[in-house]
């Protein structure tokens, strides 16, 4: 009987040992973080829509035997990432190292951070699965796509500023300079003073002289970042088209030693890059364009102060293992409206972390840390979220009359800028452009100062949200149709009121090639 009893107890003892081994393995995996070895550095730069493959090794702690390891990147839209395990190890490879092939990319221009991986480890012969979080900080810089533009698709110099090129390289073009470019047949509209009478008498027809021009074409590119510009999936929204158009237009201008500037606005001006020429100017414009998806100001996001504090506190807990939660007894004794975190220490920690941002990024932030909210402490937390890759939801609701007031403020900022006259190319969908009278007066004032205004409107229905199957969601179909009708009405009203002031309108869709749009701009600028 004692022998039988002992034999019957063996399965229970073995099962208890298995559970104990699983608990030990889980404790080791949680207490000692997994090491992530990423080949290629901690910063990846690529074009929007592209994917890059990186080699990743996940190293488990000593004393823990892992039979299978799976990793899922914590990637939120527009970041796209997958991790696939690689088969086979070399003879000299560490048995604790698990190789993965990380495929990562971005569907929208911006500066993003992959915060870590959700790891599932099969331990104790694969009988138990342990789930742990492996923190990381892989930065992904998604650049706009560049489309080659023909050399003849360039903006005219009729709105050039009266300044000479600075530098040894000068791009010659047609204009009103002193040097003769060529002799050609007389065309309707050519000044009679440009007729070459000697050549005309020799050839028996009117010949006109064409001169070189060394004037600099000065262009301001105005990009609207209102909520309606973000409607639609990342990579297919109006804001994505506007960013790529602004990038390619600025590149076409600066490559010819012309001056290009950028202004980003919604209902007010957010970013400004004064017009200049050269390679460094293009770098400044790209930095401003990549900042557009990260304008997490308090009037642009849909998040409460308590949710903001909780997100920052959760980041410190998961990434650095630091807890700022108040004791449970103190929380229960206080008011339900009080925060559950030590906000004073949390803000100090966020400020200390922000001090290293210029060093890690290699450049200074475009916006000050106190410019995201009216309250300094909340502004610091929002700046922390922006540079640490903590997503904050954008408010999709347009502000009534916001685009008209924002475009008015942007044009006034251009008129107040140095230099000029300028060609102003504004990109906006005009969804909430209700009050047009102030904008009309501003456009007339710009024309009196010899500025040229071109309004490029991505109003095609191809930019709208993905349509459902007929009858699948009638409410969504009705909402989309109402927005289309309202946008067409606003565009028609804007054309009626702004065209007498010299404003030129161009309507584009997602199928329009950017090179073709730039060619159309050259005809009207």
Coordinates of C-alpha atoms in Angstrom, one line a residue:
X1 CA 0.0 0.0 0.0
X2 CA 2.8 2.5 0.8
X3 CA 4.4 1.7 -2.6
X4 CA 1.1 2.3 -4.5
X5 CA 0.5 5.5 -2.6
X6 CA 3.9 6.8 -3.5
X7 CA 3.4 5.9 -7.1
X8 CA 0.1 7.7 -7.2
X9 CA 1.7 10.8 -5.8
X10 CA 4.3 11.0 -8.5
X11 CA 2.1 12.7 -11.1
X12 CA 1.1 15.3 -8.6
X13 CA 4.7 15.9 -7.6
X14 CA 5.7 16.1 -11.3
X15 CA 2.9 18.5 -12.0
X16 CA 3.8 20.7 -9.1
X17 CA 7.4 20.7 -10.3
X18 CA 6.3 21.7 -13.8
X19 CA 4.2 24.6 -12.4
X20 CA 7.1 25.7 -10.2
X21 CA 9.5 25.7 -13.2
X22 CA 7.0 27.7 -15.2
X23 CA 6.7 30.3 -12.4
X24 CA 10.5 30.5 -12.2
X25 CA 10.8 31.0 -15.9
X26 CA 8.1 33.7 -15.9
X27 CA 9.8 35.5 -13.0
X28 CA 13.1 35.4 -14.8
X29 CA 11.7 36.7 -18.1
X30 CA 9.8 39.5 -16.3
X31 CA 12.6 40.5 -13.8
X32 CA 15.4 40.4 -16.4
X33 CA 14.2 42.2 -19.5
X34 CA 14.9 40.6 -22.9
X35 CA 17.8 42.1 -24.8
X36 CA 17.0 43.3 -28.3
X37 CA 20.0 43.5 -30.7
X38 CA 19.0 45.4 -33.9
X39 CA 21.5 45.4 -36.7
X40 CA 21.6 48.7 -38.6
X41 CA 21.3 51.2 -35.8
X42 CA 18.3 52.6 -33.8
X43 CA 17.2 55.0 -36.6
X44 CA 15.8 54.0 -40.0
X45 CA 15.1 56.5 -42.8
X46 CA 13.0 55.5 -45.8
X47 CA 10.4 56.9 -48.2
X48 CA 6.7 56.8 -47.5
X49 CA 5.0 53.6 -48.6
X50 CA 8.3 51.6 -48.7
X51 CA 9.3 48.7 -46.4
X52 CA 12.7 48.0 -45.1
X53 CA 13.9 44.6 -43.7
X54 CA 16.2 44.5 -40.5
X55 CA 17.8 41.7 -38.7
X56 CA 16.7 41.5 -35.0
X57 CA 18.0 39.2 -32.3
X58 CA 16.0 38.7 -29.1
X59 CA 18.2 37.3 -26.3
X60 CA 16.6 35.5 -23.3
X61 CA 18.0 35.6 -19.7
X62 CA 20.4 32.9 -18.4
X63 CA 18.9 29.9 -16.9
X64 CA 15.7 30.0 -18.9
X65 CA 15.1 27.5 -21.7
X66 CA 12.8 28.8 -24.3
X67 CA 11.5 26.3 -26.9
X68 CA 9.8 28.9 -29.1
X69 CA 9.7 32.6 -29.2
X70 CA 7.2 34.8 -31.1
X71 CA 7.4 38.6 -31.3
X72 CA 4.7 41.1 -32.4
X73 CA 5.8 44.7 -32.9
X74 CA 3.7 47.3 -31.1
X75 CA 3.1 49.3 -34.2
X76 CA 0.1 51.7 -34.5
X77 CA -1.1 53.3 -37.7
X78 CA 0.5 54.8 -39.8
X79 CA 3.5 52.6 -38.7
X80 CA 3.5 49.1 -40.2
X81 CA 5.7 46.4 -38.8
X82 CA 5.9 42.6 -38.7
X83 CA 8.5 40.3 -37.1
X84 CA 9.0 36.8 -38.5
X85 CA 11.3 34.2 -36.9
X86 CA 14.3 33.0 -38.9
X87 CA 15.0 29.3 -39.2
X88 CA 18.3 27.8 -38.3
X89 CA 21.3 28.9 -36.3
X90 CA 25.0 28.8 -37.0
X91 CA 27.4 26.6 -35.0
X92 CA 28.8 29.4 -32.9
X93 CA 25.5 31.2 -32.3
X94 CA 24.3 31.8 -28.7
X95 CA 21.5 29.3 -27.9
X96 CA 19.7 32.1 -26.0
X97 CA 19.5 34.3 -29.1
X98 CA 16.4 34.1 -31.3
X99 CA 16.8 35.7 -34.8
X100 CA 13.9 37.6 -36.4
X101 CA 13.4 39.4 -39.7
X102 CA 11.8 42.7 -38.9
X103 CA 9.9 44.3 -41.8
X104 CA 9.0 47.9 -41.0
X105 CA 7.6 50.9 -42.9
X106 CA 5.3 54.0 -42.7
X107 CA 2.3 55.0 -44.7
X108 CA 2.5 58.7 -43.8
X109 CA 5.4 61.2 -43.7
X110 CA 6.6 61.7 -40.2
X111 CA 8.9 60.8 -37.3
X112 CA 7.7 57.7 -35.6
X113 CA 9.0 55.4 -32.8
X114 CA 8.6 51.6 -32.4
X115 CA 8.2 51.3 -28.6
X116 CA 8.7 47.6 -28.3
X117 CA 7.5 44.1 -28.9
X118 CA 4.8 41.8 -27.4
X119 CA 6.8 38.6 -26.8
X120 CA 5.3 35.1 -26.3
X121 CA 7.8 32.5 -25.0
X122 CA 7.0 28.8 -24.8
X123 CA 8.8 27.3 -21.7
X124 CA 8.9 24.0 -19.9
X125 CA 8.9 21.9 -23.0
X126 CA 6.3 24.1 -24.7
X127 CA 3.6 23.3 -22.1
X128 CA 3.3 26.9 -20.9
X129 CA 3.3 30.2 -22.6
X130 CA 4.7 33.3 -20.9
X131 CA 3.8 36.8 -22.3
X132 CA 6.2 39.6 -21.6
X133 CA 6.8 43.1 -22.9
X134 CA 10.2 43.9 -24.5
X135 CA 10.8 47.7 -24.6
X136 CA 12.7 49.3 -27.5
X137 CA 13.1 52.7 -29.1
X138 CA 13.5 52.3 -32.8
X139 CA 13.1 55.6 -34.6
X140 CA 11.6 55.7 -38.1
X141 CA 12.0 58.8 -40.2
X142 CA 9.5 58.5 -43.1
X143 CA 10.4 60.9 -45.9
X144 CA 8.1 62.2 -48.8
X145 CA 8.4 60.5 -52.1
X146 CA 10.2 62.4 -54.9
X147 CA 8.8 62.4 -58.4
X148 CA 11.0 63.5 -61.3
X149 CA 9.7 66.6 -63.0
X150 CA 10.6 67.6 -66.6
X151 CA 12.9 70.6 -66.9
X152 CA 10.2 72.6 -68.8
X153 CA 7.6 72.1 -66.0
X154 CA 8.7 75.1 -64.0
X155 CA 7.0 78.1 -62.6
X156 CA 7.3 81.3 -64.6
X157 CA 9.4 84.1 -63.2
X158 CA 6.7 86.8 -63.7
X159 CA 6.4 87.0 -59.9
X160 CA 10.1 87.0 -59.2
X161 CA 11.4 89.1 -56.4
X162 CA 13.7 91.9 -57.3
X163 CA 16.8 90.2 -55.8
X164 CA 19.8 88.7 -57.5
X165 CA 20.9 85.1 -57.0
X166 CA 23.5 84.6 -54.3
X167 CA 26.1 82.0 -55.2
X168 CA 28.2 81.0 -58.2
X169 CA 25.6 78.8 -59.9
X170 CA 22.8 80.7 -61.6
X171 CA 19.9 79.0 -63.4
X172 CA 19.2 81.0 -66.6
X173 CA 15.6 81.3 -67.8
X174 CA 13.4 83.5 -69.9
X175 CA 12.7 86.9 -68.5
X176 CA 13.5 90.6 -68.8
X177 CA 17.3 90.6 -68.2
X178 CA 19.9 92.4 -70.2
X179 CA 21.5 89.5 -72.0
X180 CA 19.9 88.0 -75.2
X181 CA 18.9 84.4 -74.8
X182 CA 17.8 83.6 -78.4
X183 CA 16.0 85.0 -81.4
X184 CA 12.6 83.4 -82.2
X185 CA 9.5 84.1 -84.3
X186 CA 7.3 86.9 -83.1
X187 CA 4.3 85.7 -81.1
X188 CA 1.1 87.5 -80.1
X189 CA 1.7 89.4 -76.9
X190 CA 5.4 90.1 -77.3
X191 CA 6.4 93.7 -76.7
X192 CA 7.2 95.6 -79.9
X193 CA 10.4 96.9 -78.4
X194 CA 11.7 93.3 -78.4
X195 CA 11.5 93.0 -82.1
X196 CA 14.9 92.5 -83.8
X197 CA 14.4 94.6 -86.9
X198 CA 17.6 93.7 -88.6
X199 CA 16.9 90.0 -88.3
X200 CA 13.3 90.6 -89.3
X201 CA 14.3 92.3 -92.5
X202 CA 16.8 89.5 -93.3
X203 CA 14.2 86.8 -92.8
X204 CA 11.2 88.6 -94.2
X205 CA 9.1 88.1 -91.0
X206 CA 9.0 89.5 -87.5
X207 CA 11.7 88.1 -85.2
X208 CA 11.6 88.7 -81.5
X209 CA 14.5 88.9 -79.0
X210 CA 14.3 86.8 -75.8
X211 CA 16.3 87.8 -72.8
X212 CA 17.9 86.0 -69.9
X213 CA 16.6 86.7 -66.5
X214 CA 18.6 86.4 -63.2
X215 CA 15.6 87.2 -61.0
X216 CA 14.8 84.9 -58.2
X217 CA 11.4 83.2 -58.2
X218 CA 10.1 83.5 -54.6
X219 CA 7.3 81.1 -53.7
X220 CA 5.4 80.5 -50.5
X221 CA 3.8 77.0 -50.2
X222 CA 0.8 77.1 -47.8
X223 CA -0.2 73.6 -46.5
X224 CA -3.6 73.3 -44.7
X225 CA -3.5 70.8 -41.8
X226 CA -7.1 71.1 -40.7
X227 CA -8.9 68.0 -39.4
X228 CA -10.7 67.4 -42.7
X229 CA -7.3 67.1 -44.5
X230 CA -6.7 64.0 -42.4
X231 CA -9.9 62.2 -43.3
X232 CA -9.2 58.8 -44.8
X233 CA -6.6 56.1 -44.4
X234 CA -3.0 57.1 -43.9
X235 CA -1.2 57.4 -47.2
X236 CA -4.5 58.2 -49.1
X237 CA -5.8 61.3 -47.3
X238 CA -5.6 64.8 -48.6
X239 CA -2.8 65.8 -46.2
X240 CA -0.6 63.0 -47.7
X241 CA -1.1 64.4 -51.2
X242 CA -0.5 68.0 -49.9
X243 CA 2.8 67.0 -48.2
X244 CA 4.1 65.3 -51.3
X245 CA 3.0 68.1 -53.5
X246 CA 4.7 70.7 -51.2
X247 CA 7.9 68.6 -51.1
X248 CA 8.2 68.2 -54.9
X249 CA 7.3 71.8 -55.6
X250 CA 9.9 73.0 -53.1
X251 CA 12.5 70.6 -54.6
X252 CA 11.8 71.8 -58.1
X253 CA 12.3 75.4 -57.0
X254 CA 15.4 75.0 -54.9
X255 CA 17.1 72.8 -57.5
X256 CA 17.0 75.9 -59.8
X257 CA 18.3 78.1 -57.1
X258 CA 14.9 79.7 -56.6
X259 CA 13.6 80.7 -53.2
X260 CA 10.9 78.4 -51.6
X261 CA 9.3 78.8 -48.2
X262 CA 6.7 76.8 -46.3
X263 CA 3.8 77.8 -44.0
X264 CA 1.6 75.2 -42.2
X265 CA -1.8 76.3 -40.8
X266 CA -5.2 75.1 -39.7
X267 CA -7.3 77.8 -38.1
X268 CA -4.0 79.6 -37.2
X269 CA -0.4 79.5 -38.3
X270 CA 1.5 76.6 -36.9
X271 CA 4.9 76.5 -38.7
X272 CA 6.9 78.9 -40.9
X273 CA 10.0 78.4 -43.0
X274 CA 10.9 81.7 -44.7
X275 CA 11.8 81.5 -48.4
X276 CA 15.4 80.7 -49.2
X277 CA 17.4 78.8 -51.8
X278 CA 19.9 76.0 -51.6
X279 CA 20.2 72.4 -50.2
X280 CA 20.0 73.5 -46.6
X281 CA 16.6 75.2 -47.3
X282 CA 15.2 71.9 -48.6
X283 CA 16.3 70.2 -45.4
X284 CA 14.4 72.8 -43.3
X285 CA 11.3 72.3 -45.5
X286 CA 11.4 68.5 -45.1
X287 CA 11.8 68.9 -41.3
X288 CA 8.7 71.1 -41.2
X289 CA 6.7 68.7 -43.5
X290 CA 7.5 65.7 -41.3
X291 CA 6.3 67.7 -38.3
X292 CA 2.8 68.1 -39.7
X293 CA 1.4 64.7 -38.4
X294 CA 2.8 65.5 -34.9
X295 CA 1.1 68.8 -34.2
X296 CA -0.4 67.5 -30.9
X297 CA -1.6 70.9 -29.6
X298 CA -4.5 70.9 -27.1
X299 CA -6.9 72.3 -29.7
X300 CA -6.0 69.6 -32.2
X301 CA -6.3 66.4 -30.1
X302 CA -9.2 64.6 -28.6
X303 CA -7.9 63.6 -25.1
X304 CA -8.5 64.8 -21.6
X305 CA -5.8 65.9 -19.1
X306 CA -6.2 62.7 -17.0
X307 CA -5.8 60.5 -20.1
X308 CA -2.7 62.4 -21.0
X309 CA -1.2 61.9 -17.6
X310 CA -2.1 58.2 -17.7
X311 CA -0.4 57.7 -21.1
X312 CA 2.8 59.3 -20.0
X313 CA 2.9 57.4 -16.7
X314 CA 2.3 54.1 -18.6
X315 CA 5.2 54.9 -20.9
X316 CA 7.6 55.3 -17.9
X317 CA 6.3 52.1 -16.4
X318 CA 6.6 49.9 -19.5
X319 CA 9.8 51.5 -21.0
X320 CA 11.9 52.3 -17.9
X321 CA 10.1 50.4 -15.1
X322 CA 9.4 53.6 -13.1
X323 CA 6.0 54.0 -11.4
X324 CA 4.5 57.3 -10.6
X325 CA 1.2 55.9 -9.2
X326 CA 0.1 57.2 -5.8
X327 CA -0.5 54.7 -2.9
X328 CA -3.9 53.0 -3.2
X329 CA -4.9 54.2 0.3
X330 CA -4.2 57.8 -0.5
X331 CA -6.2 57.5 -3.8
X332 CA -9.2 56.0 -2.0
X333 CA -9.1 58.7 0.7
X334 CA -9.0 61.5 -1.8
X335 CA -11.5 62.9 -4.2
X336 CA -12.4 60.9 -7.3
X337 CA -11.5 64.0 -9.4
X338 CA -7.9 63.9 -8.1
X339 CA -5.2 62.3 -10.2
X340 CA -4.0 58.8 -9.4
X341 CA -0.4 59.7 -10.2
X342 CA 2.3 61.9 -8.7
X343 CA 2.1 64.6 -11.4
X344 CA 4.9 66.7 -10.0
X345 CA 7.5 63.9 -10.2
X346 CA 6.0 62.8 -13.5
X347 CA 6.5 66.2 -15.1
X348 CA 10.0 66.5 -13.7
X349 CA 10.9 63.1 -15.3
X350 CA 9.4 64.2 -18.6
X351 CA 11.5 67.4 -18.6
X352 CA 14.7 65.5 -17.9
X353 CA 14.0 63.1 -20.8
X354 CA 13.3 66.0 -23.1
X355 CA 16.7 67.5 -22.5
X356 CA 18.3 64.7 -24.5
X357 CA 16.0 65.1 -27.6
X358 CA 18.2 67.6 -29.5
X359 CA 21.2 65.3 -29.0
X360 CA 19.5 62.1 -30.1
X361 CA 17.8 63.7 -33.1
X362 CA 20.8 65.8 -34.2
X363 CA 18.7 68.9 -34.5
X364 CA 16.7 71.3 -32.4
X365 CA 12.9 70.9 -32.1
X366 CA 10.9 73.0 -34.4
X367 CA 8.4 73.9 -31.7
X368 CA 9.2 75.0 -28.2
X369 CA 8.1 72.6 -25.4
X370 CA 5.8 75.2 -24.0
X371 CA 3.9 75.8 -27.2
X372 CA 1.6 72.8 -27.2
X373 CA -0.9 74.0 -24.5
X374 CA -1.7 77.1 -22.6
X375 CA -0.7 75.3 -19.3
X376 CA 3.1 74.8 -19.2
X377 CA 2.9 71.4 -17.4
X378 CA 0.4 70.0 -19.9
X379 CA 2.4 71.4 -22.7
X380 CA 5.5 69.5 -21.5
X381 CA 3.6 66.3 -21.3
X382 CA 2.3 66.8 -24.9
X383 CA 5.9 67.5 -26.1
X384 CA 7.0 64.3 -24.3
X385 CA 4.3 62.3 -26.2
X386 CA 5.4 63.8 -29.5
X387 CA 9.1 63.0 -29.2
X388 CA 8.7 59.6 -27.5
X389 CA 6.2 58.3 -30.0
X390 CA 3.1 58.1 -27.8
X391 CA 0.1 58.5 -30.1
X392 CA -2.5 61.1 -29.2
X393 CA -5.8 60.9 -31.1
X394 CA -6.4 63.9 -33.4
X395 CA -9.8 65.6 -33.2
X396 CA -11.6 64.8 -36.6
X397 CA -14.2 67.6 -36.1
X398 CA -13.6 70.7 -38.3
X399 CA -13.8 74.0 -36.6
X400 CA -16.5 76.2 -38.1
X401 CA -14.9 78.8 -40.3
X402 CA -11.5 77.5 -39.3
X403 CA -10.0 77.2 -42.7
X404 CA -11.0 80.6 -43.9
X405 CA -9.5 82.3 -40.9
X406 CA -6.4 80.1 -41.1
X407 CA -5.9 80.9 -44.8
X408 CA -6.4 84.6 -44.1
X409 CA -3.8 84.5 -41.3
X410 CA -1.4 82.6 -43.6
X411 CA -1.7 85.1 -46.4
X412 CA -1.2 88.0 -44.0
X413 CA 1.9 86.3 -42.6
X414 CA 3.3 86.1 -46.2
X415 CA 2.5 89.8 -46.8
X416 CA 4.3 90.7 -43.6
X417 CA 7.4 88.6 -44.5
X418 CA 10.5 90.1 -46.1
X419 CA 11.2 90.1 -49.8
X420 CA 8.6 89.7 -52.5
X421 CA 6.5 89.9 -54.4
X422 CA 5.8 86.2 -53.9
X423 CA 3.9 83.4 -55.7
X424 CA 1.6 81.9 -53.0
X425 CA 0.5 78.3 -53.6
X426 CA -2.1 77.3 -51.1
X427 CA -3.2 73.6 -50.7
X428 CA -6.6 73.3 -48.9
X429 CA -9.8 71.2 -49.3
X430 CA -12.0 74.2 -48.3
X431 CA -14.3 72.0 -46.2
X432 CA -14.9 74.6 -43.4
X433 CA -14.3 77.8 -45.4
X434 CA -17.6 79.5 -44.4
X435 CA -16.8 83.1 -43.8
X436 CA -15.2 84.3 -47.1
X437 CA -15.4 88.1 -46.7
X438 CA -12.2 88.5 -44.6
X439 CA -10.4 86.1 -46.9
X440 CA -11.5 88.0 -50.0
X441 CA -10.2 91.3 -48.6
X442 CA -6.9 89.7 -47.8
X443 CA -6.6 88.2 -51.3
X444 CA -7.3 91.7 -52.8
X445 CA -4.6 93.2 -50.5
X446 CA -2.2 90.5 -51.7
X447 CA -2.9 91.4 -55.3
X448 CA -2.4 95.1 -54.7
X449 CA 1.1 94.2 -53.4
X450 CA 1.7 92.2 -56.6
X451 CA 1.5 88.8 -55.0
X452 CA 0.1 85.9 -57.0
X453 CA -2.3 83.5 -55.3
X454 CA -2.9 80.0 -56.6
X455 CA -5.4 77.8 -54.6
X456 CA -4.9 74.1 -55.2
X457 CA -7.9 72.1 -53.9
X458 CA -7.8 68.3 -53.5
X459 CA -11.6 68.0 -53.7
X460 CA -11.9 64.7 -55.6
X461 CA -14.1 62.0 -54.0
X462 CA -11.1 59.6 -54.3
X463 CA -9.7 61.2 -51.1
X464 CA -12.8 60.3 -49.1
X465 CA -13.1 57.5 -46.6
X466 CA -13.2 54.0 -48.2
X467 CA -16.7 53.4 -49.4
X468 CA -18.7 50.4 -48.2
X469 CA -20.6 48.0 -50.4
X470 CA -24.0 49.2 -51.5
X471 CA -26.5 48.8 -48.7
X472 CA -23.9 47.7 -46.2
X473 CA -23.8 51.0 -44.2
X474 CA -26.4 53.5 -45.4
X475 CA -25.6 56.0 -42.7
X476 CA -21.9 56.2 -43.6
X477 CA -22.8 56.5 -47.3
X478 CA -25.2 59.4 -46.5
X479 CA -22.6 61.2 -44.3
X480 CA -20.0 60.9 -47.1
X481 CA -22.4 62.2 -49.7
X482 CA -23.4 65.1 -47.5
X483 CA -19.7 66.0 -47.0
X484 CA -19.1 65.8 -50.8
X485 CA -22.0 68.2 -51.5
X486 CA -20.9 70.6 -48.8
X487 CA -17.4 70.6 -50.1
X488 CA -18.6 71.3 -53.7
X489 CA -20.8 74.1 -52.5
X490 CA -17.9 75.7 -50.5
X491 CA -15.6 75.4 -53.5
X492 CA -18.1 77.0 -55.8
X493 CA -18.7 79.9 -53.4
X494 CA -14.9 80.4 -52.9
X495 CA -14.4 80.5 -56.7
X496 CA -17.2 83.1 -57.1
X497 CA -15.8 85.4 -54.4
X498 CA -12.1 85.0 -54.8
X499 CA -11.7 84.9 -58.6
X500 CA -12.4 88.6 -59.1
X501 CA -9.4 89.2 -56.8
X502 CA -7.1 87.3 -59.2
X503 CA -7.1 84.0 -57.3
X504 CA -6.5 81.0 -59.6
X505 CA -8.2 77.7 -58.6
X506 CA -6.9 74.2 -59.5
X507 CA -8.9 71.0 -58.6
X508 CA -6.9 67.8 -58.3
X509 CA -7.5 64.2 -57.4
X510 CA -5.4 61.3 -56.1
X511 CA -4.9 60.0 -59.6
X512 CA -3.3 63.3 -60.8
X513 CA 0.4 62.9 -61.2
X514 CA 2.4 65.5 -59.3
X515 CA 4.5 66.2 -62.3
X516 CA 1.4 67.1 -64.3
X517 CA 0.1 69.3 -61.4
X518 CA 3.4 71.2 -61.3
X519 CA 3.1 71.7 -65.1
X520 CA -0.4 73.2 -64.6
X521 CA 0.9 75.4 -61.8
X522 CA 3.6 76.7 -64.2
X523 CA 0.9 77.9 -66.6
X524 CA -1.0 79.9 -64.0
X525 CA 1.6 81.2 -61.6

